[in-house]
Amino acid sequence: MNNILRVALPKGRLGEQVYERLDKAGYSCPEILEQSRKLVFENLDKGVRYFWVKPSDVAVYVERGAADLGVVGRDTLLENSPDIYELLDLKLGKCRMSVAAPEAWRDDASRALRVASKYPRIAARFYEARGRDIDIITLNGSVELAPLLDLSDVIVDIVETGKTLVENGLRVVEDIVPISARLIANRAAYHFKHGELETMTAALRKGIDA
Ligand code: PRP
């Protein structure tokens, strides 16, 4: 009998888009689309079990082997460096990690730059590579507020449409890295369920090219 693949999907719009891809790739589980508070769904005929997981927790489930596969944004991978295999760029959830600041902001190299971010490691690495001294202020959300209240000079954050920046009088100063959703696998599962994992990855890859 084939091994069941346990897949952690990020709860929300991205997860729904990923499920659509999985459905087309032959891993359907229609019950998952019914509005409910249920978190685990399976279709044993197709050899899959899906979990709805908070997006920022997906890599934890995969790294520790509670899920064989998962879908996470590249931002999470760069920030947390989980010990997993990255299998595929799903080319969904595309956005960028950028530095943004108020329209009138000009850098003053004579003092440490105050940087607010949900991504302190990405921000620290970016400025370290340029030898720029920074004071990192870690926040959990609505980071755009920080420069408006003079908590920080700039922010390092995700920019998708740019609407949040514009509506708060901010502009992109420079882009750090492009972001998109990635299919990741648990390292042990990658070896023990290699056939099943490769079959699913190949089917998903076809869906991207189509
Ligand atoms: C993300 C990000 C920006 C916004 C960018 O925030 O941190 O705030 O989306 O999108 P836009 O360029 O299309 O306006 P999220 O919605 O995850 O909420 P948060 O700020 O509370 O983290």
PDB file of C-alpha atoms and ligand atoms in Angstrom:
ATOM      1  CA  MET A   1       0.000   0.000   0.000  1.00  0.00           C
ATOM      2  CA  ASN A   2       1.171   3.524  -0.775  1.00  0.00           C
ATOM      3  CA  ASN A   3       2.279   5.872   1.984  1.00  0.00           C
ATOM      4  CA  ILE A   4      -0.188   8.609   2.864  1.00  0.00           C
ATOM      5  CA  LEU A   5       1.258  12.068   2.276  1.00  0.00           C
ATOM      6  CA  ARG A   6       0.553  14.513   5.114  1.00  0.00           C
ATOM      7  CA  VAL A   7       0.401  18.043   3.748  1.00  0.00           C
ATOM      8  CA  ALA A   8       0.358  21.242   5.841  1.00  0.00           C
ATOM      9  CA  LEU A   9      -1.483  23.977   3.949  1.00  0.00           C
ATOM     10  CA  PRO A  10      -1.285  27.642   4.999  1.00  0.00           C
ATOM     11  CA  LYS A  11      -4.730  28.708   6.152  1.00  0.00           C
ATOM     12  CA  GLY A  12      -6.099  31.527   3.986  1.00  0.00           C
ATOM     13  CA  ARG A  13      -6.131  32.592   0.350  1.00  0.00           C
ATOM     14  CA  LEU A  14      -2.701  31.161  -0.483  1.00  0.00           C
ATOM     15  CA  GLY A  15      -3.665  27.767   0.967  1.00  0.00           C
ATOM     16  CA  GLU A  16      -6.846  27.733  -1.099  1.00  0.00           C
ATOM     17  CA  GLN A  17      -4.852  28.478  -4.270  1.00  0.00           C
ATOM     18  CA  VAL A  18      -2.436  25.676  -3.382  1.00  0.00           C
ATOM     19  CA  TYR A  19      -5.313  23.258  -2.795  1.00  0.00           C
ATOM     20  CA  GLU A  20      -6.705  24.160  -6.256  1.00  0.00           C
ATOM     21  CA  ARG A  21      -3.343  23.176  -7.734  1.00  0.00           C
ATOM     22  CA  LEU A  22      -3.315  19.929  -5.751  1.00  0.00           C
ATOM     23  CA  ASP A  23      -6.871  19.166  -6.857  1.00  0.00           C
ATOM     24  CA  LYS A  24      -5.887  19.621 -10.507  1.00  0.00           C
ATOM     25  CA  ALA A  25      -2.770  17.512  -9.902  1.00  0.00           C
ATOM     26  CA  GLY A  26      -4.985  14.574  -8.859  1.00  0.00           C
ATOM     27  CA  TYR A  27      -4.987  15.002  -5.059  1.00  0.00           C
ATOM     28  CA  SER A  28      -8.572  16.083  -4.521  1.00  0.00           C
ATOM     29  CA  CYS A  29     -10.335  16.169  -1.186  1.00  0.00           C
ATOM     30  CA  PRO A  30     -13.576  18.123  -1.815  1.00  0.00           C
ATOM     31  CA  GLU A  31     -14.579  18.215   1.842  1.00  0.00           C
ATOM     32  CA  ILE A  32     -11.752  20.715   2.451  1.00  0.00           C
ATOM     33  CA  LEU A  33     -13.731  23.404   0.582  1.00  0.00           C
ATOM     34  CA  GLU A  34     -16.733  23.166   2.901  1.00  0.00           C
ATOM     35  CA  GLN A  35     -16.822  26.056   5.338  1.00  0.00           C
ATOM     36  CA  SER A  36     -16.138  24.579   8.748  1.00  0.00           C
ATOM     37  CA  ARG A  37     -13.777  24.847  11.685  1.00  0.00           C
ATOM     38  CA  LYS A  38     -12.322  21.429  10.898  1.00  0.00           C
ATOM     39  CA  LEU A  39      -8.545  21.327  10.472  1.00  0.00           C
ATOM     40  CA  VAL A  40      -7.802  17.834   9.167  1.00  0.00           C
ATOM     41  CA  PHE A  41      -9.125  16.354   5.913  1.00  0.00           C
ATOM     42  CA  GLU A  42      -8.183  13.198   4.099  1.00  0.00           C
ATOM     43  CA  ASN A  43      -8.818  11.277   0.943  1.00  0.00           C
ATOM     44  CA  LEU A  44      -7.316   7.846   1.451  1.00  0.00           C
ATOM     45  CA  ASP A  45      -8.028   6.833  -2.156  1.00  0.00           C
ATOM     46  CA  LYS A  46      -5.749   9.634  -3.326  1.00  0.00           C
ATOM     47  CA  GLY A  47      -3.241   9.019  -0.530  1.00  0.00           C
ATOM     48  CA  VAL A  48      -3.430  12.494   1.033  1.00  0.00           C
ATOM     49  CA  ARG A  49      -4.191  14.060   4.391  1.00  0.00           C
ATOM     50  CA  TYR A  50      -4.363  17.863   4.566  1.00  0.00           C
ATOM     51  CA  PHE A  51      -4.030  20.120   7.613  1.00  0.00           C
ATOM     52  CA  TRP A  52      -4.933  23.819   7.759  1.00  0.00           C
ATOM     53  CA  VAL A  53      -2.060  25.428   9.618  1.00  0.00           C
ATOM     54  CA  LYS A  54      -1.342  29.049  10.525  1.00  0.00           C
ATOM     55  CA  PRO A  55       0.999  30.155   7.685  1.00  0.00           C
ATOM     56  CA  SER A  56       3.884  31.077   9.965  1.00  0.00           C
ATOM     57  CA  ASP A  57       3.679  27.637  11.659  1.00  0.00           C
ATOM     58  CA  VAL A  58       3.800  25.447   8.534  1.00  0.00           C
ATOM     59  CA  ALA A  59       7.592  25.062   8.569  1.00  0.00           C
ATOM     60  CA  VAL A  60       7.499  23.958  12.221  1.00  0.00           C
ATOM     61  CA  TYR A  61       5.118  21.085  11.393  1.00  0.00           C
ATOM     62  CA  VAL A  62       7.270  20.036   8.438  1.00  0.00           C
ATOM     63  CA  GLU A  63      10.624  20.397  10.167  1.00  0.00           C
ATOM     64  CA  ARG A  64       9.472  18.238  13.100  1.00  0.00           C
ATOM     65  CA  GLY A  65       7.854  15.626  10.866  1.00  0.00           C
ATOM     66  CA  ALA A  66       4.213  16.182  11.893  1.00  0.00           C
ATOM     67  CA  ALA A  67       3.683  16.887   8.179  1.00  0.00           C
ATOM     68  CA  ASP A  68       5.645  15.431   5.256  1.00  0.00           C
ATOM     69  CA  LEU A  69       5.069  18.425   3.027  1.00  0.00           C
ATOM     70  CA  GLY A  70       4.006  22.009   3.417  1.00  0.00           C
ATOM     71  CA  VAL A  71       3.723  25.312   1.635  1.00  0.00           C
ATOM     72  CA  VAL A  72       5.471  28.398   3.008  1.00  0.00           C
ATOM     73  CA  GLY A  73       6.477  31.817   1.771  1.00  0.00           C
ATOM     74  CA  ARG A  74      10.138  32.286   0.988  1.00  0.00           C
ATOM     75  CA  ASP A  75      10.069  35.058   3.606  1.00  0.00           C
ATOM     76  CA  THR A  76       9.573  32.438   6.351  1.00  0.00           C
ATOM     77  CA  LEU A  77      12.400  30.295   4.962  1.00  0.00           C
ATOM     78  CA  LEU A  78      14.802  33.242   4.840  1.00  0.00           C
ATOM     79  CA  GLU A  79      13.835  34.463   8.296  1.00  0.00           C
ATOM     80  CA  ASN A  80      13.758  31.161  10.194  1.00  0.00           C
ATOM     81  CA  SER A  81      16.065  28.901   8.133  1.00  0.00           C
ATOM     82  CA  PRO A  82      14.115  25.732   9.012  1.00  0.00           C
ATOM     83  CA  ASP A  83      15.907  22.420   8.487  1.00  0.00           C
ATOM     84  CA  ILE A  84      13.788  21.186   5.547  1.00  0.00           C
ATOM     85  CA  TYR A  85      14.149  20.493   1.824  1.00  0.00           C
ATOM     86  CA  GLU A  86      12.810  23.106  -0.561  1.00  0.00           C
ATOM     87  CA  LEU A  87      11.288  21.207  -3.503  1.00  0.00           C
ATOM     88  CA  LEU A  88       9.486  23.660  -5.721  1.00  0.00           C
ATOM     89  CA  ASP A  89       8.715  27.317  -6.366  1.00  0.00           C
ATOM     90  CA  LEU A  90       4.920  27.250  -6.746  1.00  0.00           C
ATOM     91  CA  LYS A  91       4.966  30.785  -8.198  1.00  0.00           C
ATOM     92  CA  LEU A  92       1.963  31.733  -6.063  1.00  0.00           C
ATOM     93  CA  GLY A  93       1.742  34.497  -3.465  1.00  0.00           C
ATOM     94  CA  LYS A  94       4.281  36.567  -5.350  1.00  0.00           C
ATOM     95  CA  CYS A  95       5.502  39.716  -3.610  1.00  0.00           C
ATOM     96  CA  ARG A  96       8.810  41.257  -2.520  1.00  0.00           C
ATOM     97  CA  MET A  97      10.683  42.040   0.652  1.00  0.00           C
ATOM     98  CA  SER A  98      11.569  45.713   0.585  1.00  0.00           C
ATOM     99  CA  VAL A  99      12.890  48.607   2.603  1.00  0.00           C
ATOM    100  CA  ALA A 100      10.309  51.399   2.826  1.00  0.00           C
ATOM    101  CA  ALA A 101      10.364  54.848   4.395  1.00  0.00           C
ATOM    102  CA  PRO A 102       8.307  58.057   4.591  1.00  0.00           C
ATOM    103  CA  GLU A 103       8.339  60.126   1.387  1.00  0.00           C
ATOM    104  CA  ALA A 104      10.601  62.792   2.900  1.00  0.00           C
ATOM    105  CA  TRP A 105      13.086  60.432   4.599  1.00  0.00           C
ATOM    106  CA  ARG A 106      16.811  60.806   3.826  1.00  0.00           C
ATOM    107  CA  ASP A 107      19.425  58.511   5.331  1.00  0.00           C
ATOM    108  CA  ASP A 108      21.762  59.955   7.942  1.00  0.00           C
ATOM    109  CA  ALA A 109      24.847  57.740   7.876  1.00  0.00           C
ATOM    110  CA  SER A 110      26.253  59.327  11.048  1.00  0.00           C
ATOM    111  CA  ARG A 111      23.884  57.386  13.304  1.00  0.00           C
ATOM    112  CA  ALA A 112      22.363  53.906  13.571  1.00  0.00           C
ATOM    113  CA  LEU A 113      19.366  53.408  11.312  1.00  0.00           C
ATOM    114  CA  ARG A 114      16.219  52.412  13.227  1.00  0.00           C
ATOM    115  CA  VAL A 115      14.604  49.541  11.309  1.00  0.00           C
ATOM    116  CA  ALA A 116      11.198  48.123  12.269  1.00  0.00           C
ATOM    117  CA  SER A 117      10.320  44.671  10.938  1.00  0.00           C
ATOM    118  CA  LYS A 118       8.551  41.362  11.426  1.00  0.00           C
ATOM    119  CA  TYR A 119      11.704  39.936   9.819  1.00  0.00           C
ATOM    120  CA  PRO A 120      14.610  40.948  12.093  1.00  0.00           C
ATOM    121  CA  ARG A 121      17.060  38.382  10.688  1.00  0.00           C
ATOM    122  CA  ILE A 122      16.428  39.292   7.050  1.00  0.00           C
ATOM    123  CA  ALA A 123      16.787  42.975   7.929  1.00  0.00           C
ATOM    124  CA  ALA A 124      19.944  42.399   9.993  1.00  0.00           C
ATOM    125  CA  ARG A 125      21.618  40.340   7.232  1.00  0.00           C
ATOM    126  CA  PHE A 126      20.733  42.893   4.586  1.00  0.00           C
ATOM    127  CA  TYR A 127      22.289  45.823   6.458  1.00  0.00           C
ATOM    128  CA  GLU A 128      25.214  43.793   7.793  1.00  0.00           C
ATOM    129  CA  ALA A 129      26.225  42.990   4.215  1.00  0.00           C
ATOM    130  CA  ARG A 130      26.538  46.718   3.593  1.00  0.00           C
ATOM    131  CA  GLY A 131      28.238  47.483   6.888  1.00  0.00           C
ATOM    132  CA  ARG A 132      25.371  49.769   7.939  1.00  0.00           C
ATOM    133  CA  ASP A 133      24.829  50.038  11.676  1.00  0.00           C
ATOM    134  CA  ILE A 134      21.180  49.440  12.597  1.00  0.00           C
ATOM    135  CA  ASP A 135      18.926  49.354  15.606  1.00  0.00           C
ATOM    136  CA  ILE A 136      16.377  46.617  14.900  1.00  0.00           C
ATOM    137  CA  ILE A 137      12.876  46.971  16.322  1.00  0.00           C
ATOM    138  CA  THR A 138      10.942  43.692  16.076  1.00  0.00           C
ATOM    139  CA  LEU A 139       7.188  44.032  15.605  1.00  0.00           C
ATOM    140  CA  ASN A 140       4.402  41.508  14.942  1.00  0.00           C
ATOM    141  CA  GLY A 141       2.335  43.392  12.362  1.00  0.00           C
ATOM    142  CA  SER A 142       1.130  46.732  10.991  1.00  0.00           C
ATOM    143  CA  VAL A 143       4.805  47.633  10.685  1.00  0.00           C
ATOM    144  CA  GLU A 144       3.927  50.626   8.469  1.00  0.00           C
ATOM    145  CA  LEU A 145       2.860  52.441  11.609  1.00  0.00           C
ATOM    146  CA  ALA A 146       6.389  52.541  13.055  1.00  0.00           C
ATOM    147  CA  PRO A 147       7.895  55.335  10.913  1.00  0.00           C
ATOM    148  CA  LEU A 148       4.654  57.317  11.138  1.00  0.00           C
ATOM    149  CA  LEU A 149       4.995  57.463  14.928  1.00  0.00           C
ATOM    150  CA  ASP A 150       8.791  57.947  14.776  1.00  0.00           C
ATOM    151  CA  LEU A 151       9.368  54.522  16.344  1.00  0.00           C
ATOM    152  CA  SER A 152      11.662  53.768  13.388  1.00  0.00           C
ATOM    153  CA  ASP A 153      13.283  55.477  10.392  1.00  0.00           C
ATOM    154  CA  VAL A 154      12.479  52.731   7.883  1.00  0.00           C
ATOM    155  CA  ILE A 155      10.713  49.367   7.727  1.00  0.00           C
ATOM    156  CA  VAL A 156      11.648  46.054   6.147  1.00  0.00           C
ATOM    157  CA  ASP A 157       8.428  44.356   5.078  1.00  0.00           C
ATOM    158  CA  ILE A 158       6.468  42.507   2.430  1.00  0.00           C
ATOM    159  CA  VAL A 159       5.147  44.643  -0.427  1.00  0.00           C
ATOM    160  CA  GLU A 160       2.524  43.094  -2.653  1.00  0.00           C
ATOM    161  CA  THR A 161       0.404  45.736  -4.386  1.00  0.00           C
ATOM    162  CA  GLY A 162       2.084  48.654  -2.605  1.00  0.00           C
ATOM    163  CA  LYS A 163      -1.324  49.910  -1.452  1.00  0.00           C
ATOM    164  CA  THR A 164      -0.509  49.802   2.279  1.00  0.00           C
ATOM    165  CA  LEU A 165       2.608  51.911   1.723  1.00  0.00           C
ATOM    166  CA  VAL A 166       0.847  54.507  -0.432  1.00  0.00           C
ATOM    167  CA  GLU A 167      -2.072  54.859   1.969  1.00  0.00           C
ATOM    168  CA  ASN A 168       0.381  55.559   4.790  1.00  0.00           C
ATOM    169  CA  GLY A 169       2.611  58.028   2.936  1.00  0.00           C
ATOM    170  CA  LEU A 170       5.491  55.575   2.562  1.00  0.00           C
ATOM    171  CA  ARG A 171       7.581  54.605  -0.475  1.00  0.00           C
ATOM    172  CA  VAL A 172       9.863  51.717  -1.384  1.00  0.00           C
ATOM    173  CA  VAL A 173      13.495  52.726  -0.902  1.00  0.00           C
ATOM    174  CA  GLU A 174      14.869  49.486  -2.308  1.00  0.00           C
ATOM    175  CA  ASP A 175      13.958  45.860  -2.859  1.00  0.00           C
ATOM    176  CA  ILE A 176      15.744  43.148  -0.908  1.00  0.00           C
ATOM    177  CA  VAL A 177      14.476  39.900  -2.397  1.00  0.00           C
ATOM    178  CA  PRO A 178      11.540  38.517  -4.422  1.00  0.00           C
ATOM    179  CA  ILE A 179       9.175  36.243  -2.483  1.00  0.00           C
ATOM    180  CA  SER A 180       6.841  33.427  -3.549  1.00  0.00           C
ATOM    181  CA  ALA A 181       5.329  30.277  -2.061  1.00  0.00           C
ATOM    182  CA  ARG A 182       7.555  27.204  -1.854  1.00  0.00           C
ATOM    183  CA  LEU A 183       6.756  23.508  -1.480  1.00  0.00           C
ATOM    184  CA  ILE A 184       8.898  22.132   1.338  1.00  0.00           C
ATOM    185  CA  ALA A 185       9.464  18.593   2.635  1.00  0.00           C
ATOM    186  CA  ASN A 186      10.519  16.986   5.872  1.00  0.00           C
ATOM    187  CA  ARG A 187      14.039  15.589   5.439  1.00  0.00           C
ATOM    188  CA  ALA A 188      13.289  12.056   6.690  1.00  0.00           C
ATOM    189  CA  ALA A 189      10.002  11.854   4.761  1.00  0.00           C
ATOM    190  CA  TYR A 190      11.857  12.880   1.638  1.00  0.00           C
ATOM    191  CA  HIS A 191      13.822   9.649   1.877  1.00  0.00           C
ATOM    192  CA  PHE A 192      11.151   7.285   3.268  1.00  0.00           C
ATOM    193  CA  LYS A 193       8.305   8.466   1.035  1.00  0.00           C
ATOM    194  CA  HIS A 194      10.453   9.451  -1.899  1.00  0.00           C
ATOM    195  CA  GLY A 195       8.278   7.891  -4.626  1.00  0.00           C
ATOM    196  CA  GLU A 196       5.019   9.454  -3.443  1.00  0.00           C
ATOM    197  CA  LEU A 197       6.695  12.790  -2.837  1.00  0.00           C
ATOM    198  CA  GLU A 198       8.312  12.902  -6.244  1.00  0.00           C
ATOM    199  CA  THR A 199       5.022  11.963  -7.936  1.00  0.00           C
ATOM    200  CA  MET A 200       3.186  14.816  -6.207  1.00  0.00           C
ATOM    201  CA  THR A 201       5.992  17.302  -6.893  1.00  0.00           C
ATOM    202  CA  ALA A 202       6.101  16.363 -10.579  1.00  0.00           C
ATOM    203  CA  ALA A 203       2.310  16.713 -10.897  1.00  0.00           C
ATOM    204  CA  LEU A 204       2.436  20.139  -9.231  1.00  0.00           C
ATOM    205  CA  ARG A 205       5.324  21.206 -11.458  1.00  0.00           C
ATOM    206  CA  LYS A 206       3.230  20.368 -14.532  1.00  0.00           C
ATOM    207  CA  GLY A 207       0.450  22.586 -13.147  1.00  0.00           C
ATOM    208  CA  ILE A 208       2.855  25.535 -12.917  1.00  0.00           C
ATOM    209  CA  ASP A 209       4.064  25.143 -16.491  1.00  0.00           C
ATOM    210  CA  ALA A 210       0.519  24.677 -17.849  1.00  0.00           C
TER     211      ALA A 210
HETATM  212  C1  PRP B   1       1.310  42.412   4.688  1.00  0.00           C
HETATM  213  C2  PRP B   1       2.569  43.237   4.760  1.00  0.00           C
HETATM  214  C3  PRP B   1       2.078  44.617   4.410  1.00  0.00           C
HETATM  215  C4  PRP B   1       0.958  44.333   3.423  1.00  0.00           C
HETATM  216  C5  PRP B   1       1.452  44.571   2.022  1.00  0.00           C
HETATM  217  O1  PRP B   1       0.640  42.584   5.879  1.00  0.00           O
HETATM  218  O2  PRP B   1       3.182  43.149   6.023  1.00  0.00           O
HETATM  219  O3  PRP B   1       1.585  45.254   5.555  1.00  0.00           O
HETATM  220  O4  PRP B   1       0.589  42.960   3.581  1.00  0.00           O
HETATM  221  O5  PRP B   1       0.451  44.401   1.062  1.00  0.00           O
HETATM  222  P1  PRP B   1       0.175  45.491  -0.065  1.00  0.00           P
HETATM  223  O6  PRP B   1       1.504  45.891  -0.662  1.00  0.00           O
HETATM  224  O7  PRP B   1      -0.673  44.739  -1.075  1.00  0.00           O
HETATM  225  O8  PRP B   1      -0.549  46.625   0.544  1.00  0.00           O
HETATM  226  P2  PRP B   1      -0.488  41.622   6.420  1.00  0.00           P
HETATM  227  O9  PRP B   1      -1.744  41.806   5.639  1.00  0.00           O
HETATM  228  O10 PRP B   1       0.033  40.224   6.434  1.00  0.00           O
HETATM  229  O11 PRP B   1      -0.757  42.154   7.908  1.00  0.00           O
HETATM  230  P3  PRP B   1       0.248  42.683   9.015  1.00  0.00           P
HETATM  231  O12 PRP B   1       0.721  44.028   8.602  1.00  0.00           O
HETATM  232  O13 PRP B   1      -0.578  42.760  10.260  1.00  0.00           O
HETATM  233  O14 PRP B   1       1.351  41.709   9.132  1.00  0.00           O
END
